[in-house]
PDB file of C-alpha atoms in Angstrom:
ATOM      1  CA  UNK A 253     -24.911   7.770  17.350  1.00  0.00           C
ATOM      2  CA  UNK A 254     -28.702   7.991  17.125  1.00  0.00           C
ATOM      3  CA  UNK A 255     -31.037   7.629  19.808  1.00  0.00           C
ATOM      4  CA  UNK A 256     -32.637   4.653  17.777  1.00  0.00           C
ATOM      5  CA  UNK A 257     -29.525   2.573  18.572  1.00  0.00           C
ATOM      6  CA  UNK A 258     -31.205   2.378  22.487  1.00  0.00           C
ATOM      7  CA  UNK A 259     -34.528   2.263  21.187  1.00  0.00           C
ATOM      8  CA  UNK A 260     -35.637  -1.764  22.148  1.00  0.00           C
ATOM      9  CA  UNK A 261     -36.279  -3.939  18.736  1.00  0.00           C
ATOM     10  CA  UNK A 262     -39.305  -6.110  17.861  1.00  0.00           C
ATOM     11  CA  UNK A 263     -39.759  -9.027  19.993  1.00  0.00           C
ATOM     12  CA  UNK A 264     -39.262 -11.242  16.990  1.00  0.00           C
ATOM     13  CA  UNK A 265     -36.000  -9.761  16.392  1.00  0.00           C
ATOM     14  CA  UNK A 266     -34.585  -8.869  19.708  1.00  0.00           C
ATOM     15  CA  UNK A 267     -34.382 -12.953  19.911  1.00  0.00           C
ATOM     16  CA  UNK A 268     -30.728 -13.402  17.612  1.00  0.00           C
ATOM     17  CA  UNK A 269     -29.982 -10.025  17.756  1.00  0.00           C
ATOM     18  CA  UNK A 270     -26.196  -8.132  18.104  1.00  0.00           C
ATOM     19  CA  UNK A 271     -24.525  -5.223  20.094  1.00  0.00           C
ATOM     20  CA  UNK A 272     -20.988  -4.642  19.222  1.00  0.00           C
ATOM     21  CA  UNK A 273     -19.679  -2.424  22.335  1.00  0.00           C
ATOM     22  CA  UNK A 274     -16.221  -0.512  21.571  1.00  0.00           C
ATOM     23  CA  UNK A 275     -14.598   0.460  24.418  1.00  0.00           C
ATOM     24  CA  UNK A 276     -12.385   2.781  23.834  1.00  0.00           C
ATOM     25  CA  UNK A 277     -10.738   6.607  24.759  1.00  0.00           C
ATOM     26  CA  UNK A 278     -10.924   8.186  21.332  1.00  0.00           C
ATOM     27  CA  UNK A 279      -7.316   7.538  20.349  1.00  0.00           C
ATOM     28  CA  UNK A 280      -8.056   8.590  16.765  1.00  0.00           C
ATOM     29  CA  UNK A 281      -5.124   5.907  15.845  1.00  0.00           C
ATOM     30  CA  UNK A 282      -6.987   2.896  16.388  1.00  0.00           C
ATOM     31  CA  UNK A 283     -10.336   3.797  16.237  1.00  0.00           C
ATOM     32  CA  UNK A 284      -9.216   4.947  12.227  1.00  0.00           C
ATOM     33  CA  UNK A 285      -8.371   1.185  12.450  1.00  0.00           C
ATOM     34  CA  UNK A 286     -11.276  -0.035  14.511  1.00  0.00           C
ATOM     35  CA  UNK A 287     -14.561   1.780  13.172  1.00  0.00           C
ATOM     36  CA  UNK A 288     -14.006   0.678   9.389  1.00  0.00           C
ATOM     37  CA  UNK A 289     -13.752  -3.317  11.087  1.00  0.00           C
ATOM     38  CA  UNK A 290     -16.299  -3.038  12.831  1.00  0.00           C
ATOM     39  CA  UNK A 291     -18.685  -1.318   9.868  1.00  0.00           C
ATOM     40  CA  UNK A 292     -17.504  -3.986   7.699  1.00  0.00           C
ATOM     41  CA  UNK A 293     -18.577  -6.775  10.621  1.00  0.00           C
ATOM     42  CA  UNK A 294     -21.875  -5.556  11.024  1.00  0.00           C
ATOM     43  CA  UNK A 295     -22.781  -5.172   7.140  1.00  0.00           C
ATOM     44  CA  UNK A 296     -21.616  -8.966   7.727  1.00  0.00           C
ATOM     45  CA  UNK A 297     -23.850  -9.957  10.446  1.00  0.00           C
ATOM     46  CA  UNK A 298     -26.522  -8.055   9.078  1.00  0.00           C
ATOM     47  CA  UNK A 299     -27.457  -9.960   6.802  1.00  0.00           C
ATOM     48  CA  UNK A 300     -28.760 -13.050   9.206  1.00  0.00           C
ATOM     49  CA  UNK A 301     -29.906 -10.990  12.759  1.00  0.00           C
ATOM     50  CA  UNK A 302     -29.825  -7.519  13.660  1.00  0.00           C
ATOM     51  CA  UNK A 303     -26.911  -5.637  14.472  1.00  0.00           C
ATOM     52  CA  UNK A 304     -26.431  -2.640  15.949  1.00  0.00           C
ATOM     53  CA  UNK A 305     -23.023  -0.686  17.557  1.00  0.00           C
ATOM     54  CA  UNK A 306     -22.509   0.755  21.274  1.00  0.00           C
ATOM     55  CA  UNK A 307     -19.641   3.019  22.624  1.00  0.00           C
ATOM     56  CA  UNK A 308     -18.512   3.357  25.697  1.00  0.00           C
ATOM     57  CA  UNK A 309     -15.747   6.284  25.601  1.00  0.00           C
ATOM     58  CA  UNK A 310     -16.665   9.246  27.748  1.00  0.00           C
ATOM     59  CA  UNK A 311     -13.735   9.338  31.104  1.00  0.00           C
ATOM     60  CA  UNK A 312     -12.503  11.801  33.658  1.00  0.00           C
ATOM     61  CA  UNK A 313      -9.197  13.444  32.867  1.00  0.00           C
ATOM     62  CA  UNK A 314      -6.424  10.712  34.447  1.00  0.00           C
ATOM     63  CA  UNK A 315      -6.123  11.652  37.535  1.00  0.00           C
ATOM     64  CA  UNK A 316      -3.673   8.988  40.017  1.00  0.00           C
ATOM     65  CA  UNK A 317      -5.583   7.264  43.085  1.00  0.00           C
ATOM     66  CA  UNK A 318      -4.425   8.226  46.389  1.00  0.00           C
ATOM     67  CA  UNK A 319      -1.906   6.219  48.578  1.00  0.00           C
ATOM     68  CA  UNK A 320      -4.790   5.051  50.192  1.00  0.00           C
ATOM     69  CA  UNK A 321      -6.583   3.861  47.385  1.00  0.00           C
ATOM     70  CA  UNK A 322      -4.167   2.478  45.478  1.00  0.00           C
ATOM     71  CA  UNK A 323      -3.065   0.546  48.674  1.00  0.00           C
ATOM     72  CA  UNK A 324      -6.929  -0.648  49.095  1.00  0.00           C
ATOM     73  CA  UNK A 325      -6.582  -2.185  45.454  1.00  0.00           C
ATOM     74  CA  UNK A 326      -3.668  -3.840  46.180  1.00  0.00           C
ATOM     75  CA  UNK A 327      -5.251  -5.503  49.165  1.00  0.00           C
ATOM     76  CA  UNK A 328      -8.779  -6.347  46.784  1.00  0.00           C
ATOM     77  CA  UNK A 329      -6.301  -8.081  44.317  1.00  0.00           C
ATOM     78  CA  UNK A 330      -4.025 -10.108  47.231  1.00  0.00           C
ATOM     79  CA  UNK A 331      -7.437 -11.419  48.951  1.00  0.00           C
ATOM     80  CA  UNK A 332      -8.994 -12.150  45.059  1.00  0.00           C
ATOM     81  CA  UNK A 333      -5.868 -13.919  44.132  1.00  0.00           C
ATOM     82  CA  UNK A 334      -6.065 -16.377  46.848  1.00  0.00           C
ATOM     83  CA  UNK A 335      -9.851 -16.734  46.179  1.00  0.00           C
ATOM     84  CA  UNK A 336      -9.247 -17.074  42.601  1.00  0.00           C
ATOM     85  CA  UNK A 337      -6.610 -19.739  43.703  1.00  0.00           C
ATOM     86  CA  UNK A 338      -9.063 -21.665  45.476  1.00  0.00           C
ATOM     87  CA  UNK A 339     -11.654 -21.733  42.585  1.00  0.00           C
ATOM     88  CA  UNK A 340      -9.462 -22.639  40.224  1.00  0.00           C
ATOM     89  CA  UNK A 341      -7.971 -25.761  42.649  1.00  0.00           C
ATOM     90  CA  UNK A 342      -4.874 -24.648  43.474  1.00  0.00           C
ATOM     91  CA  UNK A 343      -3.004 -24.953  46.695  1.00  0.00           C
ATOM     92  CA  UNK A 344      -2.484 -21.444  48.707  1.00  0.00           C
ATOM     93  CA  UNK A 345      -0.167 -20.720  51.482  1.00  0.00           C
ATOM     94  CA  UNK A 346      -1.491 -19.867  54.993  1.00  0.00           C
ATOM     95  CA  UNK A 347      -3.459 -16.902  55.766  1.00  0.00           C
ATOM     96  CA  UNK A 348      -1.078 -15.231  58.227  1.00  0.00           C
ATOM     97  CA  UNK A 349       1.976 -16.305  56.135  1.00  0.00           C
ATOM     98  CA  UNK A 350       0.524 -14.425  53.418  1.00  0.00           C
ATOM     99  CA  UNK A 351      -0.754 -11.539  55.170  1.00  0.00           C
ATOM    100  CA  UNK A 352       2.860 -11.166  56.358  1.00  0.00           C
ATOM    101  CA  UNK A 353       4.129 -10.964  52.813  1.00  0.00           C
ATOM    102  CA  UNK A 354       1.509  -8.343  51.820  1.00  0.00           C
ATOM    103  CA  UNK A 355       2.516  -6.077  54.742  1.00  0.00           C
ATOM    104  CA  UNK A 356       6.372  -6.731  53.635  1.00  0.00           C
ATOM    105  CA  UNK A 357       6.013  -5.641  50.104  1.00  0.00           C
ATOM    106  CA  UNK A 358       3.546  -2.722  50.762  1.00  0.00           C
ATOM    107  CA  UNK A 359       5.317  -1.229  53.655  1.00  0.00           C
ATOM    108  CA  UNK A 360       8.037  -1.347  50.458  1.00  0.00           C
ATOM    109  CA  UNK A 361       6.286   0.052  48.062  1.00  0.00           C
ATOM    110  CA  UNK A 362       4.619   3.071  49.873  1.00  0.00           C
ATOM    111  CA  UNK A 363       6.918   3.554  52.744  1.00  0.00           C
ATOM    112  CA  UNK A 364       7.992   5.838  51.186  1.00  0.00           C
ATOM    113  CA  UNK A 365       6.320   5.558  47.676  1.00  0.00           C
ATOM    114  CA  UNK A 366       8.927   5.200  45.222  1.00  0.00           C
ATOM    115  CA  UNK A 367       8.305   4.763  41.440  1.00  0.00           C
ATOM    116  CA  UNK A 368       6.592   1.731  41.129  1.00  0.00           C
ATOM    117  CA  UNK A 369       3.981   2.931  43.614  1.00  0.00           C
ATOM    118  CA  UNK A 370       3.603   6.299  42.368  1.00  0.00           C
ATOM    119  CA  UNK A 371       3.006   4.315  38.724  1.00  0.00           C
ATOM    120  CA  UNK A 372       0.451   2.125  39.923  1.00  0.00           C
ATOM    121  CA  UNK A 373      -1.579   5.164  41.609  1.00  0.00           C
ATOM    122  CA  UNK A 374      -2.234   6.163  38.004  1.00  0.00           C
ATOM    123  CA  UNK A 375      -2.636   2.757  36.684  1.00  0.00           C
ATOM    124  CA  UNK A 376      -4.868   2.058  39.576  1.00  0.00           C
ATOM    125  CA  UNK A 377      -7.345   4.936  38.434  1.00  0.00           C
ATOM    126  CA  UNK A 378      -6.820   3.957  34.632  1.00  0.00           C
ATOM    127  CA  UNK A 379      -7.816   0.597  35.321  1.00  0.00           C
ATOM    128  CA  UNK A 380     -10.919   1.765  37.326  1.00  0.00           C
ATOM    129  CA  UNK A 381     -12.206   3.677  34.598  1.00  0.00           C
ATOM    130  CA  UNK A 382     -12.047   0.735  31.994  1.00  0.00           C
ATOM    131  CA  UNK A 383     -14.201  -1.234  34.493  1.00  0.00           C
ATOM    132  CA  UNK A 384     -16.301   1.613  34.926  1.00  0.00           C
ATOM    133  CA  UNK A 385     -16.691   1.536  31.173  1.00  0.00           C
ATOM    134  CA  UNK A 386     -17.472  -2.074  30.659  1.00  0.00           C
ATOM    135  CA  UNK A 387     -20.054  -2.019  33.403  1.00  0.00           C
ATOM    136  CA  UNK A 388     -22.077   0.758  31.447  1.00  0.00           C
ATOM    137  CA  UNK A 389     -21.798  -1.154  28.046  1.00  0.00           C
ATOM    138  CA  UNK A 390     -23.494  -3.749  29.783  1.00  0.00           C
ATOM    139  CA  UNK A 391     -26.180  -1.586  30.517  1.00  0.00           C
ATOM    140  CA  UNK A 392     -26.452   0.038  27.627  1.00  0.00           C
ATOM    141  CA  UNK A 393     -27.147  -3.585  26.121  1.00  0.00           C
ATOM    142  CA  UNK A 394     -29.623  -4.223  28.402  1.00  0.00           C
ATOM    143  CA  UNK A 395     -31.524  -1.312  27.370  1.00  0.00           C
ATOM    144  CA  UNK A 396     -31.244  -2.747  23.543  1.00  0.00           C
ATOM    145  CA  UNK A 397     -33.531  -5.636  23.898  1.00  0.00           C
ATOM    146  CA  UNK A 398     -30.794  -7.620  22.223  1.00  0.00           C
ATOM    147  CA  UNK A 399     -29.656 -10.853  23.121  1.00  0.00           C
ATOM    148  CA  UNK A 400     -25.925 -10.888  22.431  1.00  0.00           C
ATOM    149  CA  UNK A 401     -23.130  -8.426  23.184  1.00  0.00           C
ATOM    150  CA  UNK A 402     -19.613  -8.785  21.351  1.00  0.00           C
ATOM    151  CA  UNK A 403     -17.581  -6.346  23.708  1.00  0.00           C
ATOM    152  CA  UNK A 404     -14.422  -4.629  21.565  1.00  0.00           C
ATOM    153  CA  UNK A 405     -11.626  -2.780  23.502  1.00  0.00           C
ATOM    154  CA  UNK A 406      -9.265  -0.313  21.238  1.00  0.00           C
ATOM    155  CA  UNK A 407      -6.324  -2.727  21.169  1.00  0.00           C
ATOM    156  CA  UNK A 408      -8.410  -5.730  18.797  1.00  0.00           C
ATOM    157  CA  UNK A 409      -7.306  -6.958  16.046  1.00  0.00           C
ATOM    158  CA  UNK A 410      -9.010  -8.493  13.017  1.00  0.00           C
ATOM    159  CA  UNK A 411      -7.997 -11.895  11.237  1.00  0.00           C
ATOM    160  CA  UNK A 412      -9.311 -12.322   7.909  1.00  0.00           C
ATOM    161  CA  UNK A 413     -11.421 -15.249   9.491  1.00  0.00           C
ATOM    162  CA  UNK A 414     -12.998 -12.869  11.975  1.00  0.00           C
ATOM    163  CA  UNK A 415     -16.540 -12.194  10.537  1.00  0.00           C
ATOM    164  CA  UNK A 416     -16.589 -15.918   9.596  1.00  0.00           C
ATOM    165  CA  UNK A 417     -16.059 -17.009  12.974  1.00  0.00           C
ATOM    166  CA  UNK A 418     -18.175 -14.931  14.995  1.00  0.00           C
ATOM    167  CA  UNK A 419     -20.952 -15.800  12.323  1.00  0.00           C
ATOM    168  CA  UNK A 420     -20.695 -19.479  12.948  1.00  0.00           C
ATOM    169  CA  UNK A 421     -20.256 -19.188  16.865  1.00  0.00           C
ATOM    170  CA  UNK A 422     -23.540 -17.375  16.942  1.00  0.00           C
ATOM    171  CA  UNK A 423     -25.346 -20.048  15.010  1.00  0.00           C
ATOM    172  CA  UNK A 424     -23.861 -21.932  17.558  1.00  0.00           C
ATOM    173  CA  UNK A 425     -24.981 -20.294  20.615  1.00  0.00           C
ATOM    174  CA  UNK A 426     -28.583 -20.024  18.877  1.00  0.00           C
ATOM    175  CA  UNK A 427     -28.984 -23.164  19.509  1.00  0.00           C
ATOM    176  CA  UNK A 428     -28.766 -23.333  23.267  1.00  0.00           C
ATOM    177  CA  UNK A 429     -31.581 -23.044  25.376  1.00  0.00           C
ATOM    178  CA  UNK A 430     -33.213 -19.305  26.258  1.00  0.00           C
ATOM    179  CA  UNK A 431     -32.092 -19.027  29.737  1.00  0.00           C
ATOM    180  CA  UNK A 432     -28.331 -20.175  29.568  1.00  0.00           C
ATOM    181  CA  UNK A 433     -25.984 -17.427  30.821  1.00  0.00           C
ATOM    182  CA  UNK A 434     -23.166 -17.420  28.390  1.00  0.00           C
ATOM    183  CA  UNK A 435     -19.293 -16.163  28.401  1.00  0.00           C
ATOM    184  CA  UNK A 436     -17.245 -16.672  25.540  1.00  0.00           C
ATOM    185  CA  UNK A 437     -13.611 -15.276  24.973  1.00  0.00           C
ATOM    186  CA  UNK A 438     -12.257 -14.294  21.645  1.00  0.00           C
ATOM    187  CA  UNK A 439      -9.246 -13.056  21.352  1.00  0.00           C
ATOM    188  CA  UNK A 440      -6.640 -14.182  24.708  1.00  0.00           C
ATOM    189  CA  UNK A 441      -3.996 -12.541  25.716  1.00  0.00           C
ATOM    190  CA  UNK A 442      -2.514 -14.145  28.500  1.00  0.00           C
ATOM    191  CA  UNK A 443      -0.939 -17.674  28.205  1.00  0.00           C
ATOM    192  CA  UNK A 444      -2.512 -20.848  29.568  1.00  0.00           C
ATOM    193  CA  UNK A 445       0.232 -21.816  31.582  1.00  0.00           C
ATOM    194  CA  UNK A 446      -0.376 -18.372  33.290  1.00  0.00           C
ATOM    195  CA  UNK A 447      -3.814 -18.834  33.936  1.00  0.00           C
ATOM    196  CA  UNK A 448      -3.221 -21.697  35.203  1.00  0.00           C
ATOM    197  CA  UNK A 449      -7.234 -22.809  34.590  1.00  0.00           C
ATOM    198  CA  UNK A 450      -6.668 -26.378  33.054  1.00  0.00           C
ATOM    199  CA  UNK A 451      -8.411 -28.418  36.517  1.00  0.00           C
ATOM    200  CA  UNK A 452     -11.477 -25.887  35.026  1.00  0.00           C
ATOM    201  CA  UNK A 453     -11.322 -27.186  31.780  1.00  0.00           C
ATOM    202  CA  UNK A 454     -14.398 -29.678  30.699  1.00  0.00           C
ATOM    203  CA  UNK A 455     -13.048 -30.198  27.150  1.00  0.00           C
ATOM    204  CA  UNK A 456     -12.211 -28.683  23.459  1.00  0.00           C
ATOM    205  CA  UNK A 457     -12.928 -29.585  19.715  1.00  0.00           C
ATOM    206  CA  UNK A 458     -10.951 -28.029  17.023  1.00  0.00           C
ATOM    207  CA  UNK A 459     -12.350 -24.115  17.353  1.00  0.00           C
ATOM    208  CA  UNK A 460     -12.857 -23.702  21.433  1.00  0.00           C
ATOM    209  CA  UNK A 461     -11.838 -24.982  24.654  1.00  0.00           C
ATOM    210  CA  UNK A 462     -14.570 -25.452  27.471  1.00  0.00           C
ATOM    211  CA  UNK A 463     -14.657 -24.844  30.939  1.00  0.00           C
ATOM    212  CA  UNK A 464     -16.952 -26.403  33.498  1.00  0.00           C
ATOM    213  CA  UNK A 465     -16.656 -23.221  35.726  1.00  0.00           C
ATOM    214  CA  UNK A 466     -16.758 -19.513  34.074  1.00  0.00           C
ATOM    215  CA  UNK A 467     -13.297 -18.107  33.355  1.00  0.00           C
ATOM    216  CA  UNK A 468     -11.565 -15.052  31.378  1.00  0.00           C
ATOM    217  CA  UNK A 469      -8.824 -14.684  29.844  1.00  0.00           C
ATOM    218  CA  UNK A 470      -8.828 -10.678  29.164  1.00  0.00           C
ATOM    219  CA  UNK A 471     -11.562  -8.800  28.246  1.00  0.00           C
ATOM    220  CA  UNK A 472      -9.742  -7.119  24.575  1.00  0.00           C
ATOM    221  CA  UNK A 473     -12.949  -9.527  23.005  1.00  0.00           C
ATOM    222  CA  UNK A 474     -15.635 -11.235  24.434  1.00  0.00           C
ATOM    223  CA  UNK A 475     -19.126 -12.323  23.869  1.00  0.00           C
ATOM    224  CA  UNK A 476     -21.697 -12.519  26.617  1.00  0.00           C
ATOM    225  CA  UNK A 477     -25.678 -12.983  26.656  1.00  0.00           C
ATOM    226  CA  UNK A 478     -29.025 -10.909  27.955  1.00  0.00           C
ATOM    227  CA  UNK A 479     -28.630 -13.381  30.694  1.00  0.00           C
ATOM    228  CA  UNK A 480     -25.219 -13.150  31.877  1.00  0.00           C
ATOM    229  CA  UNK A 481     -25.366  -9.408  31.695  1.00  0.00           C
ATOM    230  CA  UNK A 482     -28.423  -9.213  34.243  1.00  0.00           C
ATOM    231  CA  UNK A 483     -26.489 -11.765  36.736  1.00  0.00           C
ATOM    232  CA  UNK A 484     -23.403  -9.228  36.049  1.00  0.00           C
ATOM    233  CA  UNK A 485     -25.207  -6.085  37.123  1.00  0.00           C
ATOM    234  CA  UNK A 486     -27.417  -7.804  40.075  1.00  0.00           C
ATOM    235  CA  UNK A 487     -24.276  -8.596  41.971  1.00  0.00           C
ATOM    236  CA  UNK A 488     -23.063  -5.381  41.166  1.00  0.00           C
ATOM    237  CA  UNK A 489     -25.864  -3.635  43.089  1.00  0.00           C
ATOM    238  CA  UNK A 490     -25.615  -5.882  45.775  1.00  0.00           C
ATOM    239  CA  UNK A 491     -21.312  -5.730  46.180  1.00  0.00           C
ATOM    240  CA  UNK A 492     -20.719  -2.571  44.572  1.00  0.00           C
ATOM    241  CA  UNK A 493     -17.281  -2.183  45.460  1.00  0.00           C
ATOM    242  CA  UNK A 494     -16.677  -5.482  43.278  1.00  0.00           C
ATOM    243  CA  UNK A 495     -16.291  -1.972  40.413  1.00  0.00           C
ATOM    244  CA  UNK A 496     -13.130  -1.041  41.744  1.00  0.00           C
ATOM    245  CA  UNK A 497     -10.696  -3.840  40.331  1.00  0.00           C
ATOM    246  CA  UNK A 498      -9.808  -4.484  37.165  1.00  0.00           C
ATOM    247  CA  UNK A 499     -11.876  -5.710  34.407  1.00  0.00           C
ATOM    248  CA  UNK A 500     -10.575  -8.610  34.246  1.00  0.00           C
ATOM    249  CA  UNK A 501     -10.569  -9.283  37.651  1.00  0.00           C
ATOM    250  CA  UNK A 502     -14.039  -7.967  38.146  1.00  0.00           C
ATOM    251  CA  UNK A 503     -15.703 -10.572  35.671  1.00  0.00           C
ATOM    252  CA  UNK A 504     -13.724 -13.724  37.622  1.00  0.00           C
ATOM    253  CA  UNK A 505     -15.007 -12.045  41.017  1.00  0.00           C
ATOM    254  CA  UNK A 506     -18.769 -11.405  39.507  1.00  0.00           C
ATOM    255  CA  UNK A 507     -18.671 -15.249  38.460  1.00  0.00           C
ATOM    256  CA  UNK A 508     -16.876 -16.471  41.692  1.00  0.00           C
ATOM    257  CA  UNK A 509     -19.635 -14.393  44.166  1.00  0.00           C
ATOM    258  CA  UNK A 510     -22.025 -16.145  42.128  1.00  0.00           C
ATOM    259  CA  UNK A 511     -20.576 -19.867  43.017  1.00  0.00           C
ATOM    260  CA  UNK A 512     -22.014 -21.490  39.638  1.00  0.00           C
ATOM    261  CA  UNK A 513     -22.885 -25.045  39.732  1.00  0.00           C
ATOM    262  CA  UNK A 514     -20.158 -26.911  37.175  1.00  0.00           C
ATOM    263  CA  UNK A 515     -21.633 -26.547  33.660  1.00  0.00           C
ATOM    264  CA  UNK A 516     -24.569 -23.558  34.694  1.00  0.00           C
ATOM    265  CA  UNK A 517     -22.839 -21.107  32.607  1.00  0.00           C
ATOM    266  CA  UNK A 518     -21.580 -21.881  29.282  1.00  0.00           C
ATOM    267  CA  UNK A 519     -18.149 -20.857  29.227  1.00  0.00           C
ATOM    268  CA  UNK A 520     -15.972 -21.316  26.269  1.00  0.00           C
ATOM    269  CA  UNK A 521     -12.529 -19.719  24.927  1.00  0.00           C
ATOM    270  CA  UNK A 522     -11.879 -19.287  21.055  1.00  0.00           C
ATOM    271  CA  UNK A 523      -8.686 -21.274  20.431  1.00  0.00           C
ATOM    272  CA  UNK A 524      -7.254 -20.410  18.340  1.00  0.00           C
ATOM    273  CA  UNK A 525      -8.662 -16.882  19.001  1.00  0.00           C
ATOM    274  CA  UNK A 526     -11.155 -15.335  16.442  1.00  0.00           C
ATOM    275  CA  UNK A 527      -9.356 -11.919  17.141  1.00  0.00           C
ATOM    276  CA  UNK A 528      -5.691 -10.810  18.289  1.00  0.00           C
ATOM    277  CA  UNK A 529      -5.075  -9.188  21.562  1.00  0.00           C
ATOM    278  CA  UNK A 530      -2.726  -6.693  20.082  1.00  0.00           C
ATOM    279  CA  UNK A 531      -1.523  -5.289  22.902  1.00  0.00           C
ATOM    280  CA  UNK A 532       0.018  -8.919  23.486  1.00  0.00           C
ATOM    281  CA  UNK A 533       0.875  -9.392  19.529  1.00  0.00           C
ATOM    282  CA  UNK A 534       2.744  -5.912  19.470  1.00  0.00           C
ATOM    283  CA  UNK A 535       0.337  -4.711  16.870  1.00  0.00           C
ATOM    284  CA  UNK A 536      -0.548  -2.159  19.714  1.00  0.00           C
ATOM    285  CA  UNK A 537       1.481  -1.040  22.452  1.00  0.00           C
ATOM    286  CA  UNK A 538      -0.588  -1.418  26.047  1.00  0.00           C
ATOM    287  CA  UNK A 539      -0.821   1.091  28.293  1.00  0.00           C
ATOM    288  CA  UNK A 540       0.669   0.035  31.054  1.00  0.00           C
ATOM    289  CA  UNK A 541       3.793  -0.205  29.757  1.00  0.00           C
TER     290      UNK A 541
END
């Protein structure tokens, strides 16, 4: 990529314009699939606001987290969960109750470590690095002067509605005023039921539902402005060690430390999706499996 990509725009364009991020690990497979897509979207967009593409791809050689570690994530994701519970309204069991239960299962799992444990040590550092990679897209956007970032991970798939979509969502999202944060997912993945967010949920019309308090779904597609993106890497610098979880997990916790007022940040999910999550449509094949 040229050093131009990073190079800020004019003022008068920097105000619509587009990053597409691809996050990805070079799997020549998809990206064969992925790169045309994405050339195609942007000759799209193009032709209405600026446009330019971001990679994120660069990682250590896998390398599994220790016991330690590995145990340390497992406690960030047991004390998020029953945060996450809380902000979403849902009832939690008591705190020693659940402590107990913790203890139980990881004295299980890592007393000795038996397969499962020894599987999430490398998952565990897998997972780290996608976050890590996410965090420097957003960055790297910052540094563009642009005002929108449409964030791609490997496993995306197109619908023939795609660049139709997105077009109109941005024309959307023009309109709102300069200094709303916004958060918009694209393309799912997990079920509703799952994510149990509904008591979050402000309303929907025929393309997206709304939520009065910022949610995810997964982060295979999202959108997110200049705005959000600064608020994302201020608490990040404050609570750095909000990097080690998950992606997912790490965008819930980065909106949760930031205790929104209902409605601050425009939150939205594409439904149905403007892309597939194909690692949850078998078009891809996730790596955790």
């Amino acid at each position: 990529m040229s050093t131009s990509a990073f190079l800020p725009p004019p003022a008068s364009t920097a105000a619509s314009g587009l990053a597409i991020g691809l996050v990805h690990n070079r799997n020549n497979e998809r990206n064969q699939y992925l790169f045309p897509e994405v050339a195609t979207l942007i000759a799209t967009l193009s032709s209405t606001r600026p446009v330019i593409r971001l990679e994120a791809s660069e990682q250590p050689p896998v390398e599994p987290h220790s016991l330690w570690m590995a145990l340390a994530r497992d406690y960030a994701y047991f004390a998020q969960d029953r945060a996450w519970s809380r902000y979403r309204g849902l009832k939690i069991k008591s705190g020693i109750r659940a402590l107990r239960v913790f203890i139980k299962n990881a004295l299980k799992k890592y007393a000795p470590p038996r397969e499962a444990a020894k599987r999430w040590m490398r998952n565990s550092h897998i997972e780290t690095i996608v976050s890590d990679k996410h965090i420097r897209m957003w960055q790297q956007f910052l540094e563009s002067g642009l005002l929108y970032l449409l964030v791609f991970e490997d496993d995306v798939v197109f619908r023939e509605t795609s660049a139709r979509s997105l077009r109109e969502l941005l024309e959307r999202l023009d309109q709102l005023p300069a200094q709303q944060q916004i958060y918009v997912d694209l393309a799912g993945g997990c079920r509703l039921e799952d994510l149990a967010i509904s008591k979050l949920e402000s309303g929907r019309d025929e393309h997206f539902r709304y939520y009065i308090r910022p949610t995810t779904n997964t982060a295979c597609a999202y959108l997110i402005n200049r705005e959000l993106a600064r608020l994302f890497m201020r608490t990040l610098i404050r609570r750095p060690w909000v990097r080690l979880m998950g992606v997912d997990w790490m965008m819930n916790k980065l909106f949760m430390l930031n205790e929104p007022a209902d409605g601050q940040i425009f939150c939205a999910h594409a439904d149905p999706t403007i892309f597939k999550h194909g690692s949850t449509t078998g078009d891809y094949v996730t790596w955790q499996a």
